[in-house]
């Protein structure tokens, strides 16, 4: 795998949950038709990193932001596409307001920004859309919304682990982030910029999106592997593995899975070794769930599913 060099933090998506200050997202009233206590949700985006070598800009388009409470499903707190140049925000040293909405006072367990595209512009002016394993970035953490108090959610994108270059020069952007949530924080909004200070840290965790769009704690895609793109499918060859001596290519294994109707959509194909035998693990969606199909790299036989 070839990574974009010289990277630390590239971008931070800031989500600030505030009580009684700004525009409102109305929730349900109580049985007496009295408004339930609510907290306001303010969303911003920032970049606090040095620029990536050879990269002029990283522009992320966020279409929607949602919050989740166990048992109650998702609440939409922001809708409508907005584009953010992460490196431009870094140069300004700014946290830019993305959206704001009022939510009922309670504890939430996930935030989900929906990223529709990421455009990478190189120093030579060439622009390319990066492959996203999924546009839904589900971030699990404790988010406490209290009436007349302020909480914050800060999502720092770790560029050196998020942005990858394949051998053919294509980009893959698989977000790796540091998630920090605070309750009882101090938040100030000036125009489109946001400043956050103080509060009690409720969540402090690193999360990464895998090749199938799932978000996991402590994960980084391609940390010890070579990545390639086969049209819209991510191919992964872990360090220490090679395609030498196999008869069935990654593309052939993917075709076998598709033609056999084993998966409705293929996300990734990874070369693994089991009991000395090389096997392609083809992952994707079947009905509404994630499934893995194992194809013998020598014979092309489907040997297992899970």
XYZ file of C-alpha atoms in Angstrom:
306
model
C 0.000 0.000 0.000
C 1.153 3.525 -0.779
C -0.001 6.100 1.737
C -0.125 9.824 1.292
C 3.026 11.038 3.100
C 3.621 13.587 5.844
C 0.199 13.499 7.485
C -1.091 13.972 10.963
C -4.577 15.297 11.669
C -6.314 16.450 8.515
C -9.809 17.410 9.533
C -12.172 17.600 12.437
C -15.933 17.480 12.268
C -17.239 19.291 15.317
C -20.720 18.594 16.616
C -21.781 20.876 19.451
C -24.900 20.068 21.461
C -26.200 23.218 23.170
C -29.208 24.150 25.288
C -31.586 26.928 24.294
C -29.369 29.126 22.111
C -30.019 28.745 18.401
C -32.342 27.300 15.724
C -34.572 24.441 16.788
C -35.279 20.898 15.677
C -38.670 20.165 17.235
C -39.299 16.851 18.937
C -42.514 15.359 20.264
C -44.458 17.105 23.036
C -45.471 15.344 26.209
C -49.074 14.113 26.721
C -50.067 17.450 28.284
C -48.891 19.136 25.056
C -46.050 20.778 26.958
C -42.713 20.911 25.159
C -40.191 18.419 26.520
C -36.901 19.788 27.778
C -34.454 19.979 24.898
C -30.880 20.789 24.051
C -29.678 22.487 20.900
C -27.369 20.709 18.442
C -24.742 22.771 16.609
C -22.547 21.192 13.967
C -19.232 22.538 12.745
C -16.241 21.335 10.801
C -12.557 22.182 11.153
C -9.017 21.186 10.235
C -6.094 21.607 12.595
C -3.409 19.716 10.686
C -0.389 20.392 8.550
C -1.004 19.998 4.813
C -0.431 16.646 3.144
C 2.547 16.569 0.815
C 1.387 16.819 -2.796
C -2.252 17.451 -1.832
C -3.786 20.856 -2.543
C -7.234 20.254 -1.043
C -9.521 17.659 0.495
C -13.165 18.622 -0.011
C -15.805 16.615 1.840
C -19.518 16.981 1.083
C -21.817 16.227 4.009
C -25.474 15.740 3.052
C -27.052 14.948 6.401
C -26.296 14.558 10.108
C -28.330 12.324 12.408
C -28.355 11.448 16.104
C -29.434 8.093 17.547
C -31.018 7.061 20.817
C -31.338 3.403 21.763
C -34.895 2.266 21.089
C -35.973 5.475 19.350
C -34.022 5.260 16.092
C -32.459 8.153 14.195
C -33.332 11.858 14.367
C -32.305 14.059 11.445
C -30.666 17.209 12.792
C -29.254 18.565 9.528
C -30.162 17.982 5.888
C -28.887 19.488 2.647
C -25.428 19.138 1.047
C -22.560 21.368 2.147
C -18.955 21.158 0.980
C -16.016 21.747 3.313
C -12.390 22.168 2.265
C -10.610 20.565 5.190
C -7.213 22.006 4.334
C -8.648 25.501 3.891
C -10.203 25.282 7.344
C -6.815 24.227 8.682
C -5.155 27.256 7.093
C -7.722 29.543 8.758
C -7.474 27.671 12.049
C -11.268 27.617 12.103
C -14.086 25.387 13.307
C -16.831 26.113 10.774
C -20.506 25.798 11.612
C -22.176 22.954 9.733
C -25.683 22.964 11.233
C -27.647 23.470 14.413
C -30.826 21.868 15.703
C -32.587 21.315 19.015
C -32.900 17.778 20.377
C -34.871 16.429 23.358
C -32.965 16.257 26.629
C -31.635 12.710 26.915
C -28.593 10.520 26.275
C -27.728 9.579 22.689
C -25.388 6.758 21.683
C -24.458 7.533 18.058
C -23.895 10.375 15.627
C -24.032 9.690 11.885
C -22.676 12.214 9.357
C -23.558 11.162 5.799
C -20.639 11.924 3.470
C -21.675 11.846 -0.191
C -18.220 12.424 -1.690
C -14.617 13.391 -0.992
C -12.691 15.221 -3.725
C -8.883 15.197 -3.659
C -7.014 17.884 -5.609
C -3.304 17.333 -6.077
C -0.669 20.060 -6.245
C -0.614 19.733 -10.053
C -4.294 20.727 -10.174
C -5.698 17.296 -10.974
C -8.883 16.446 -9.049
C -10.109 12.938 -8.298
C -13.036 11.618 -6.298
C -11.879 9.270 -3.549
C -13.530 5.921 -2.970
C -15.559 5.837 0.270
C -16.310 2.354 1.677
C -19.552 3.897 2.942
C -21.034 7.365 3.111
C -22.550 6.617 6.518
C -19.985 7.311 9.229
C -21.583 5.807 12.340
C -19.793 7.049 15.451
C -20.663 5.347 18.729
C -20.182 7.348 21.910
C -21.971 8.745 24.934
C -23.641 12.051 24.041
C -25.557 13.755 26.831
C -28.043 16.522 25.925
C -29.180 18.582 28.920
C -31.604 21.486 29.014
C -29.931 24.879 29.454
C -26.481 23.300 29.290
C -24.023 22.708 26.482
C -22.364 19.527 25.249
C -19.905 19.063 22.402
C -18.921 16.310 19.999
C -15.603 16.674 18.190
C -14.597 14.294 15.393
C -10.950 14.652 14.337
C -10.117 12.994 11.026
C -6.669 11.325 11.074
C -5.496 11.837 7.488
C -2.442 9.609 7.519
C -4.706 6.672 8.359
C -7.771 7.797 6.365
C -6.346 8.654 2.949
C -4.654 5.983 0.822
C -3.257 5.855 -2.705
C -3.502 2.607 -4.679
C -0.778 1.332 -6.979
C -2.739 2.711 -9.933
C -2.917 6.182 -8.385
C -6.522 6.116 -7.172
C -7.549 7.458 -3.761
C -9.426 5.633 -1.016
C -10.750 7.714 1.884
C -11.726 5.449 4.763
C -12.267 7.722 7.772
C -10.225 7.158 10.911
C -11.278 9.591 13.597
C -10.793 10.533 17.193
C -14.198 11.004 18.814
C -14.457 13.200 21.883
C -17.728 14.152 23.543
C -18.150 16.595 26.406
C -21.027 17.632 28.621
C -21.472 21.032 30.276
C -19.058 22.663 27.807
C -18.718 26.338 26.894
C -19.628 27.046 23.256
C -19.468 30.329 21.370
C -20.703 30.896 17.816
C -19.526 33.870 15.767
C -20.914 33.909 12.246
C -20.121 30.486 10.827
C -17.266 29.755 13.246
C -17.505 27.896 16.555
C -15.298 27.854 19.671
C -15.551 25.171 22.380
C -13.931 25.023 25.821
C -14.315 23.289 29.181
C -16.797 20.608 30.132
C -16.567 16.984 31.247
C -15.194 14.400 28.810
C -17.777 11.637 28.311
C -16.140 9.793 25.377
C -12.569 9.762 24.067
C -11.978 6.996 21.522
C -10.405 6.300 18.128
C -12.721 4.808 15.501
C -12.027 3.649 11.955
C -14.141 2.570 8.988
C -13.269 -0.812 7.493
C -13.424 -1.882 3.850
C -17.095 -2.816 4.219
C -18.200 0.485 5.733
C -18.363 -0.767 9.321
C -16.901 1.476 12.036
C -14.695 -0.202 14.649
C -12.778 0.950 17.696
C -9.004 1.151 17.187
C -9.214 0.194 13.501
C -7.405 1.646 10.474
C -7.940 0.287 6.968
C -4.800 -0.874 5.230
C -2.545 -0.447 8.248
C -0.675 -3.600 7.199
C -1.879 -4.263 3.673
C -1.765 -3.218 0.035
C -4.995 -1.708 -1.298
C -6.319 -1.603 -4.850
C -9.626 -0.768 -6.517
C -11.400 -3.108 -8.909
C -14.020 -0.695 -10.221
C -16.026 -0.111 -7.002
C -14.609 -3.071 -5.025
C -11.666 -2.700 -2.627
C -9.027 -5.432 -3.012
C -6.813 -6.105 0.009
C -3.549 -8.055 0.067
C -2.255 -8.197 3.669
C 1.462 -7.799 4.317
C 3.179 -11.162 3.994
C 0.605 -12.441 1.498
C 0.982 -12.584 -2.286
C -1.017 -13.721 -5.288
C 1.872 -15.915 -6.446
C 0.825 -19.469 -7.210
C -2.927 -18.915 -7.259
C -5.161 -19.774 -10.201
C -8.185 -17.629 -9.318
C -7.720 -13.862 -9.307
C -9.540 -11.438 -7.030
C -11.687 -10.359 -9.980
C -12.513 -13.965 -10.827
C -13.469 -14.720 -7.213
C -15.708 -11.660 -7.176
C -17.371 -12.768 -10.411
C -17.971 -16.249 -8.982
C -19.751 -14.731 -5.987
C -21.852 -12.394 -8.134
C -22.801 -15.031 -10.703
C -23.738 -17.462 -7.931
C -26.014 -14.827 -6.386
C -24.203 -15.237 -3.083
C -24.175 -11.457 -2.509
C -26.401 -8.631 -3.725
C -23.501 -6.176 -3.665
C -19.764 -6.762 -3.215
C -17.762 -4.309 -1.090
C -14.347 -5.933 -0.773
C -12.190 -8.958 -1.526
C -9.295 -9.954 0.750
C -6.639 -12.633 0.324
C -6.345 -14.740 3.482
C -4.617 -17.988 4.389
C -6.346 -20.827 6.245
C -4.472 -24.060 7.075
C -1.855 -23.159 4.482
C -4.465 -22.643 1.749
C -4.971 -19.282 0.026
C -8.580 -18.134 0.049
C -10.421 -15.060 -1.181
C -12.794 -13.592 1.403
C -15.455 -11.724 -0.584
C -17.588 -9.418 1.578
C -20.773 -7.528 0.846
C -24.519 -7.266 1.369
C -27.012 -10.109 1.158
C -30.600 -9.053 1.766
C -30.098 -6.509 4.570
C -27.015 -7.961 6.268
C -23.259 -8.108 5.781
C -22.047 -11.521 4.593
C -18.670 -13.107 3.817
C -18.156 -15.675 1.063
C -14.938 -17.737 0.996
C -13.598 -18.799 -2.403
C -10.698 -21.224 -2.871
C -7.989 -19.254 -4.704
C -6.776 -22.423 -6.440
C -10.032 -24.033 -7.582
C -12.614 -21.245 -7.480
C -14.925 -23.341 -5.304
C -17.106 -21.583 -2.732
C -16.038 -23.354 0.446
C -17.861 -21.419 3.173
C -20.209 -18.540 3.933
C -20.819 -16.545 7.074
